[in-house]
Amino acid sequence: MALAISSLRDADWLGDTRTRAVMLTFAVTLPGLAVVWIAMSRGGIDPAGHPIGTDYLSFWTAARFAVSGEAAAAYDIAAHHAAQRTQAGTDPGYAAFFYPPTFLLALLPFGLFGYFTSLALWLGTTLAAYWHAFRGWACGWSAASLALIAYPAVLSNAGHGQNAFLTAALIGGGALLVERRPWLAGVLLGALIIKPHLALVIPFALLFRGEWRSIAAAAASAAALCLAALLVLGSESWIGFFEGTALARTTLENGLVDPAKMQSLFAAARLLGTPLPLAYGLQAALFALALLGLFLVARAGADARAQGATMTAAALVSTPFLLDYDLTLAAFPMVWMFIEARRTGFLPWEKIVLAAAFILPLISRSLAMSAGIPLAPLVLGALFLLVVRRARSDHRHAAVDVDGLPSDVGALAAR
């Protein structure tokens, strides 16, 4: 038993060669399977009976309503469902639109195109933003492109046609820029008003750091987007959104979205049969733990990148509504920890937790749905704790030349 624990704690068997081989396998296999899946589709419907892009059908039909001056119809379930059936040519099941009009405003240009062109433009532009943010965190690591292509959450988000490339780019980019360009960082973080449940910890993270310029810019950014949505889409869209919040809450609490598909502690508790109040209580306790971690890292005077990595990791564990495609956000704390560990040495448990977090999007949903085992909260919680531990550590070792990393990676990270 001691030998097994030691093997997991240090994971010396998980060296560079094996890691690169796994990433290369994923980078070839996952996109290849996606191409085969699309090739097996007929009339835009995949072999499972879902439209290609699945959730994007909801986004696109909402955007089409907005383009035609009927933005409020995106929040009318009957009208929205009818539009989805018309586009799919069948009834693929209803994909609700619970997002605020600020997100509908972001979708507006994509409603000008046909469905498949719009889907390609959406995924292409948001993936470019995500890659740009990830490259900033990767500090010139030569295998960064390979790692991102291989990361299963990328395929998950692309397959669902979802918005996690965009939201991850906003959080990751904002977290990276807080110290160097605080006003721009605030603008990016404030734009998360398009998906506010992912931003629950961000005001606290900025407050603990005393980043008043970013706080002011975030508030102004969020307010400006809300006002723009009001002026462009009309007050009826906001009325429809707020009227739909009760249904959104019911969807979460009553499992209308299968808790096995979600990655949060709340969903895991519900999957295991925990009563609703206790599930909320557990999620609230984890939220408080996330705030404590953010406070301790800020108080320790950790550098900006360490605090940014802590903020992105905290965002993952703090919300009750988290899907597997939202795990795109985990790329930022993972690559930060990896770069720091390659520079100063891996701490106990870091290798195995990084490996688990990397493959999590590939197995978490299927494991929970088939075996009732909600793995995600354990892995994400462990990742958060290890990020906090490393962020609070005062590692000032000299940078060393390692495969693919610049010799002065510390100086590069500081820029």
Coordinates of C-alpha atoms in Angstrom, one line a residue:
M1 CA 0.0 0.0 0.0
A2 CA 2.8 2.4 0.9
L3 CA 4.5 1.7 -2.5
A4 CA 1.2 2.3 -4.3
I5 CA 0.7 5.6 -2.5
S6 CA 4.3 6.7 -3.2
S7 CA 3.8 5.8 -6.9
L8 CA 0.8 8.1 -7.1
R9 CA 2.3 10.8 -4.9
D10 CA 5.5 11.2 -6.9
A11 CA 4.4 9.7 -10.2
D12 CA 8.0 9.3 -11.4
W13 CA 6.7 6.9 -14.0
L14 CA 4.9 9.9 -15.7
G15 CA 7.9 11.3 -17.4
D16 CA 8.3 13.6 -20.5
T17 CA 8.4 10.8 -23.0
R18 CA 5.2 9.1 -21.8
T19 CA 3.4 12.4 -21.3
R20 CA 4.2 13.5 -24.9
A21 CA 3.2 10.1 -26.2
V22 CA -0.2 10.4 -24.5
M23 CA -0.7 14.0 -25.8
L24 CA 0.2 13.0 -29.3
T25 CA -2.2 10.0 -29.2
F26 CA -5.0 12.2 -28.0
A27 CA -4.2 15.0 -30.5
V28 CA -4.5 12.5 -33.4
T29 CA -7.3 10.3 -32.1
L30 CA -9.9 12.8 -30.8
P31 CA -10.0 15.0 -33.9
G32 CA -10.0 11.9 -36.0
L33 CA -13.0 10.5 -34.2
A34 CA -14.8 13.8 -34.6
V35 CA -14.2 13.7 -38.4
V36 CA -15.5 10.2 -38.6
W37 CA -18.6 11.1 -36.5
I38 CA -19.4 14.0 -38.8
A39 CA -18.8 11.9 -41.9
M40 CA -21.4 9.4 -40.5
S41 CA -24.0 12.2 -40.1
R42 CA -26.8 12.6 -42.6
G43 CA -28.6 15.9 -43.4
G44 CA -26.9 17.7 -40.5
I45 CA -28.0 15.1 -38.0
D46 CA -25.4 12.9 -36.3
P47 CA -25.6 9.2 -35.7
A48 CA -27.1 9.8 -32.2
G49 CA -29.9 11.8 -33.7
H50 CA -28.6 15.2 -32.6
P51 CA -27.9 18.2 -34.9
I52 CA -24.2 18.7 -35.6
G53 CA -23.2 21.3 -33.1
T54 CA -26.0 20.3 -30.7
D55 CA -26.3 23.2 -28.3
Y56 CA -25.3 25.7 -31.0
L57 CA -28.7 25.2 -32.6
S58 CA -30.2 27.0 -29.5
F59 CA -27.7 29.8 -29.9
W60 CA -28.2 30.2 -33.6
T61 CA -32.0 30.2 -33.5
A62 CA -31.8 32.8 -30.7
A63 CA -29.5 34.9 -32.8
R64 CA -31.8 34.6 -35.8
F65 CA -34.6 36.0 -33.7
A66 CA -32.4 38.9 -32.6
V67 CA -31.4 39.7 -36.2
S68 CA -35.1 39.8 -37.3
G69 CA -35.9 42.2 -34.4
E70 CA -37.6 39.6 -32.3
A71 CA -35.0 39.0 -29.6
A72 CA -37.6 38.3 -26.9
A73 CA -38.7 35.2 -28.9
A74 CA -35.4 33.5 -27.8
Y75 CA -37.0 33.3 -24.3
D76 CA -40.3 32.0 -25.6
I77 CA -40.0 28.3 -25.2
A78 CA -42.7 27.4 -27.8
A79 CA -41.3 29.8 -30.5
H80 CA -37.7 28.9 -29.8
H81 CA -38.4 25.1 -29.9
A82 CA -40.3 25.5 -33.1
A83 CA -37.4 27.3 -34.7
Q84 CA -35.0 24.6 -33.7
R85 CA -37.3 21.9 -35.2
T86 CA -37.6 23.8 -38.4
Q87 CA -33.8 24.1 -38.8
A88 CA -33.1 20.5 -37.8
G89 CA -35.9 19.1 -40.0
T90 CA -36.9 16.9 -37.0
D91 CA -37.4 17.3 -33.3
P92 CA -34.0 17.0 -31.7
G93 CA -35.4 17.8 -28.2
Y94 CA -35.4 21.3 -26.8
A95 CA -32.2 23.1 -25.9
A96 CA -33.2 26.0 -23.7
F97 CA -31.7 29.5 -23.9
F98 CA -31.2 30.7 -20.3
Y99 CA -28.4 33.2 -21.1
P100 CA -28.9 36.9 -20.5
P101 CA -29.4 39.3 -23.4
T102 CA -25.7 40.3 -23.1
F103 CA -24.8 36.9 -24.5
L104 CA -27.5 37.2 -27.2
L105 CA -25.8 40.5 -28.2
A106 CA -22.5 38.6 -28.6
L107 CA -24.3 36.1 -30.8
L108 CA -26.0 38.7 -32.9
P109 CA -23.5 38.8 -35.8
F110 CA -23.5 35.0 -36.1
G111 CA -27.2 35.1 -36.8
L112 CA -26.5 36.8 -40.2
F113 CA -25.2 33.5 -41.6
G114 CA -26.7 30.1 -42.4
Y115 CA -26.4 27.5 -39.6
F116 CA -23.3 25.6 -40.6
T117 CA -21.4 28.7 -41.7
S118 CA -22.3 30.4 -38.5
L119 CA -21.2 27.3 -36.4
A120 CA -17.8 27.3 -38.2
L121 CA -17.3 31.0 -37.6
W122 CA -18.4 30.8 -34.0
L123 CA -16.0 27.9 -33.2
G124 CA -13.2 29.4 -35.2
T125 CA -13.3 32.9 -33.7
T126 CA -13.8 31.8 -30.1
L127 CA -11.1 29.1 -30.4
A128 CA -8.7 31.7 -31.7
A129 CA -9.4 33.8 -28.6
Y130 CA -9.0 30.8 -26.3
W131 CA -5.7 29.8 -28.0
H132 CA -4.4 33.4 -27.7
A133 CA -5.1 33.4 -23.9
F134 CA -3.6 29.9 -23.5
R135 CA -0.4 30.9 -25.4
G136 CA 0.1 33.8 -22.9
W137 CA 0.0 31.3 -20.0
A138 CA 2.2 28.8 -21.7
C139 CA 5.3 31.0 -21.7
G140 CA 6.7 29.8 -25.0
W141 CA 6.4 26.1 -24.1
S142 CA 7.1 24.3 -27.4
A143 CA 4.4 21.6 -26.8
A144 CA 1.6 24.1 -26.0
S145 CA -0.1 23.6 -29.3
L146 CA 0.0 19.9 -29.0
A147 CA -1.3 20.0 -25.4
L148 CA -4.3 22.2 -26.4
I149 CA -5.2 20.1 -29.4
A150 CA -5.0 17.0 -27.2
Y151 CA -7.0 18.4 -24.3
P152 CA -10.4 16.6 -24.4
A153 CA -12.3 19.7 -23.2
V154 CA -11.5 21.3 -26.5
L155 CA -13.3 18.6 -28.5
S156 CA -16.1 18.6 -26.0
N157 CA -16.8 22.3 -26.4
A158 CA -16.4 22.1 -30.2
G159 CA -18.8 19.1 -30.4
H160 CA -21.4 20.9 -28.4
G161 CA -21.0 24.2 -30.3
Q162 CA -20.8 25.8 -26.9
N163 CA -19.4 29.1 -25.5
A164 CA -16.6 27.8 -23.3
F165 CA -13.8 28.9 -25.6
L166 CA -15.1 32.4 -25.2
T167 CA -15.7 32.4 -21.5
A168 CA -12.4 30.7 -20.8
A169 CA -10.6 33.3 -23.0
L170 CA -12.3 36.1 -21.0
I171 CA -11.3 34.6 -17.6
G172 CA -7.9 33.3 -18.6
G173 CA -7.0 36.5 -20.5
G174 CA -8.3 38.8 -17.8
A175 CA -6.5 36.9 -15.0
L176 CA -3.2 37.1 -17.0
L177 CA -3.5 40.8 -17.5
V178 CA -4.6 42.1 -14.1
E179 CA -1.2 43.4 -13.0
R180 CA 0.2 44.5 -16.3
R181 CA -2.9 46.0 -17.9
P182 CA -5.5 46.3 -15.2
W183 CA -8.1 48.3 -17.1
L184 CA -8.1 45.8 -20.0
A185 CA -8.2 42.9 -17.6
G186 CA -11.3 44.4 -15.9
V187 CA -13.0 44.9 -19.3
L188 CA -12.5 41.2 -20.1
L189 CA -13.6 40.0 -16.7
G190 CA -16.6 42.2 -16.7
A191 CA -17.7 40.8 -20.1
L192 CA -18.4 37.5 -18.2
I193 CA -21.8 39.1 -17.6
I194 CA -22.6 36.9 -20.7
K195 CA -22.3 33.9 -18.4
P196 CA -22.3 35.3 -14.8
H197 CA -22.4 32.0 -12.9
L198 CA -18.7 31.4 -13.9
A199 CA -17.7 34.8 -12.4
L200 CA -18.9 34.3 -8.8
V201 CA -15.4 34.4 -7.2
I202 CA -13.9 37.1 -9.5
P203 CA -15.0 40.2 -7.6
F204 CA -13.6 38.7 -4.4
A205 CA -10.4 37.8 -6.0
L206 CA -9.9 41.3 -7.3
L207 CA -10.9 42.8 -3.9
F208 CA -8.5 40.6 -2.0
R209 CA -5.7 41.9 -4.2
G210 CA -6.8 45.5 -4.0
E211 CA -7.1 45.7 -7.8
W212 CA -9.4 48.7 -7.8
R213 CA -8.8 49.7 -11.4
S214 CA -9.8 46.2 -12.6
I215 CA -12.8 46.3 -10.3
A216 CA -13.9 49.6 -11.8
A217 CA -13.3 48.5 -15.3
A218 CA -15.2 45.2 -14.8
A219 CA -18.2 47.0 -13.3
A220 CA -18.2 49.5 -16.2
S221 CA -17.7 46.7 -18.8
A222 CA -20.6 44.7 -17.4
A223 CA -22.9 47.8 -17.2
A224 CA -22.0 48.8 -20.7
L225 CA -22.9 45.4 -22.1
C226 CA -26.2 45.4 -20.2
L227 CA -27.0 48.8 -21.6
A228 CA -26.0 47.9 -25.1
A229 CA -28.2 44.8 -24.9
L230 CA -31.1 46.9 -23.7
L231 CA -30.7 49.5 -26.5
V232 CA -30.1 46.9 -29.3
L233 CA -32.4 44.1 -28.3
G234 CA -35.1 46.0 -26.4
S235 CA -36.5 45.7 -22.9
E236 CA -38.6 42.7 -23.9
S237 CA -35.5 40.5 -24.1
W238 CA -34.6 41.4 -20.5
I239 CA -38.2 40.8 -19.4
G240 CA -38.1 37.4 -21.1
F241 CA -34.8 36.5 -19.5
F242 CA -35.9 37.4 -16.0
E243 CA -39.2 35.6 -16.4
G244 CA -37.2 32.5 -17.4
T245 CA -34.9 32.4 -14.3
A246 CA -37.4 30.4 -12.4
L247 CA -37.3 27.7 -15.1
A248 CA -33.5 27.8 -15.1
R249 CA -33.5 27.2 -11.4
T250 CA -36.0 24.4 -11.7
T251 CA -33.8 22.9 -14.4
L252 CA -30.8 22.8 -12.0
E253 CA -32.7 21.7 -8.9
N254 CA -34.9 19.0 -10.5
G255 CA -32.3 17.4 -12.7
L256 CA -33.9 18.5 -16.0
V257 CA -30.2 18.7 -17.1
D258 CA -28.9 15.3 -15.9
P259 CA -26.7 15.9 -12.9
A260 CA -24.4 13.2 -14.3
K261 CA -23.6 15.6 -17.1
M262 CA -22.4 18.3 -14.7
Q263 CA -19.1 18.7 -13.0
S264 CA -19.9 20.6 -9.8
L265 CA -20.1 19.4 -6.2
F266 CA -23.8 20.4 -6.1
A267 CA -24.5 18.1 -9.1
A268 CA -22.4 15.3 -7.6
A269 CA -24.4 15.5 -4.4
R270 CA -27.7 15.4 -6.2
L271 CA -26.5 12.4 -8.3
L272 CA -25.7 10.6 -5.1
G273 CA -29.2 11.3 -3.7
T274 CA -28.4 14.1 -1.3
P275 CA -31.3 16.3 -0.4
L276 CA -31.5 19.7 -2.1
P277 CA -30.7 21.9 0.9
L278 CA -27.6 19.8 1.8
A279 CA -26.4 19.9 -1.8
Y280 CA -26.6 23.7 -1.7
G281 CA -24.9 23.7 1.6
L282 CA -22.0 21.6 0.4
Q283 CA -21.6 23.9 -2.7
A284 CA -21.7 26.9 -0.4
A285 CA -19.0 25.4 1.8
L286 CA -16.8 24.8 -1.2
F287 CA -17.4 28.4 -2.4
A288 CA -16.3 29.6 1.0
L289 CA -13.2 27.4 0.8
A290 CA -12.5 28.9 -2.7
L291 CA -12.7 32.4 -1.2
L292 CA -10.4 31.4 1.6
G293 CA -7.8 30.0 -0.8
L294 CA -8.0 33.3 -2.8
F295 CA -7.5 35.3 0.3
L296 CA -4.5 33.3 1.6
V297 CA -2.8 33.5 -1.8
A298 CA -3.3 37.2 -2.0
R299 CA -2.1 37.7 1.6
A300 CA 1.0 35.6 0.9
G301 CA 1.9 38.1 -1.8
A302 CA 2.0 35.6 -4.6
D303 CA 3.0 36.9 -8.0
A304 CA 0.3 37.9 -10.5
R305 CA 0.4 34.7 -12.5
A306 CA 0.0 32.6 -9.3
Q307 CA -3.0 34.7 -8.2
G308 CA -4.5 34.4 -11.7
A309 CA -4.1 30.7 -11.7
T310 CA -5.8 30.5 -8.3
M311 CA -8.7 32.6 -9.6
T312 CA -9.3 30.4 -12.6
A313 CA -9.1 27.2 -10.5
A314 CA -11.5 28.8 -7.9
A315 CA -14.0 29.7 -10.7
L316 CA -14.2 26.0 -11.6
V317 CA -15.2 24.8 -8.1
S318 CA -17.4 27.7 -7.0
T319 CA -20.4 27.4 -9.3
P320 CA -23.2 24.7 -9.0
F321 CA -23.7 24.7 -12.8
L322 CA -20.7 23.4 -14.6
L323 CA -20.6 21.2 -17.7
D324 CA -17.8 19.2 -19.1
Y325 CA -17.1 21.7 -21.9
D326 CA -16.6 24.4 -19.2
L327 CA -13.4 22.5 -18.2
T328 CA -11.7 24.4 -21.0
L329 CA -11.0 26.8 -18.2
A330 CA -8.9 24.3 -16.3
A331 CA -6.2 24.6 -19.0
F332 CA -4.9 27.8 -17.4
P333 CA -4.2 26.6 -13.8
M334 CA -2.9 23.3 -15.3
V335 CA -0.4 25.0 -17.6
W336 CA 0.7 27.4 -14.9
M337 CA 1.4 24.6 -12.5
F338 CA 3.2 22.6 -15.2
I339 CA 5.5 25.5 -16.2
E340 CA 6.3 26.3 -12.6
A341 CA 6.9 22.6 -11.7
R342 CA 9.2 22.2 -14.7
R343 CA 11.1 25.2 -13.5
T344 CA 11.4 24.5 -9.8
G345 CA 10.5 20.8 -9.4
F346 CA 7.2 18.9 -9.0
L347 CA 5.7 18.9 -5.5
P348 CA 4.0 15.7 -4.2
W349 CA 0.7 14.8 -6.0
E350 CA 1.1 17.4 -8.7
K351 CA 1.9 15.1 -11.5
I352 CA -0.9 12.7 -10.9
V353 CA -3.5 15.5 -10.3
L354 CA -2.4 17.2 -13.5
A355 CA -2.8 13.9 -15.4
A356 CA -6.2 13.3 -13.9
A357 CA -7.4 16.9 -14.6
F358 CA -6.2 16.6 -18.2
I359 CA -8.1 13.4 -19.0
L360 CA -11.1 14.4 -16.8
P361 CA -13.3 15.9 -19.7
L362 CA -12.9 12.6 -21.6
I363 CA -14.2 10.4 -18.8
S364 CA -16.2 12.4 -16.3
R365 CA -19.6 12.5 -18.0
S366 CA -19.6 8.9 -19.1
L367 CA -18.4 7.6 -15.8
A368 CA -21.1 9.5 -13.9
M369 CA -23.8 8.5 -16.3
S370 CA -22.9 4.8 -16.6
A371 CA -21.6 4.1 -13.1
G372 CA -23.0 6.9 -11.0
I373 CA -19.4 8.0 -10.0
P374 CA -19.1 11.8 -10.0
L375 CA -15.3 12.2 -10.3
A376 CA -15.1 15.8 -11.4
P377 CA -15.5 17.5 -7.9
L378 CA -12.7 15.4 -6.5
V379 CA -10.3 16.2 -9.3
L380 CA -11.1 19.9 -9.6
G381 CA -11.0 20.3 -5.8
A382 CA -7.5 18.6 -5.7
L383 CA -6.3 20.8 -8.5
F384 CA -7.5 23.9 -6.7
L385 CA -5.8 22.9 -3.4
L386 CA -2.5 22.2 -5.2
V387 CA -2.7 25.5 -7.0
V388 CA -3.2 27.3 -3.7
R389 CA -0.3 25.3 -2.1
R390 CA 2.1 26.1 -5.0
A391 CA 1.0 29.8 -5.2
R392 CA 1.7 30.3 -1.5
S393 CA 5.1 28.6 -1.7
D394 CA 8.0 30.9 -2.0
H395 CA 9.9 29.2 -4.9
R396 CA 12.6 31.4 -6.3
H397 CA 14.8 28.8 -7.8
A398 CA 16.8 29.7 -10.9
A399 CA 15.3 28.9 -14.2
V400 CA 16.7 25.8 -15.9
D401 CA 16.7 24.7 -19.5
V402 CA 14.1 21.9 -20.0
D403 CA 12.6 20.5 -23.2
G404 CA 10.7 23.3 -24.9
L405 CA 11.0 25.9 -22.2
P406 CA 13.1 29.1 -22.5
S407 CA 16.0 29.3 -20.2
D408 CA 14.8 32.4 -18.6
V409 CA 11.1 31.4 -18.3
G410 CA 10.8 33.3 -15.0
A411 CA 11.6 36.6 -16.8
L412 CA 9.3 35.7 -19.6
A413 CA 6.5 35.0 -17.2
A414 CA 7.0 38.3 -15.5
R415 CA 6.5 40.3 -18.8

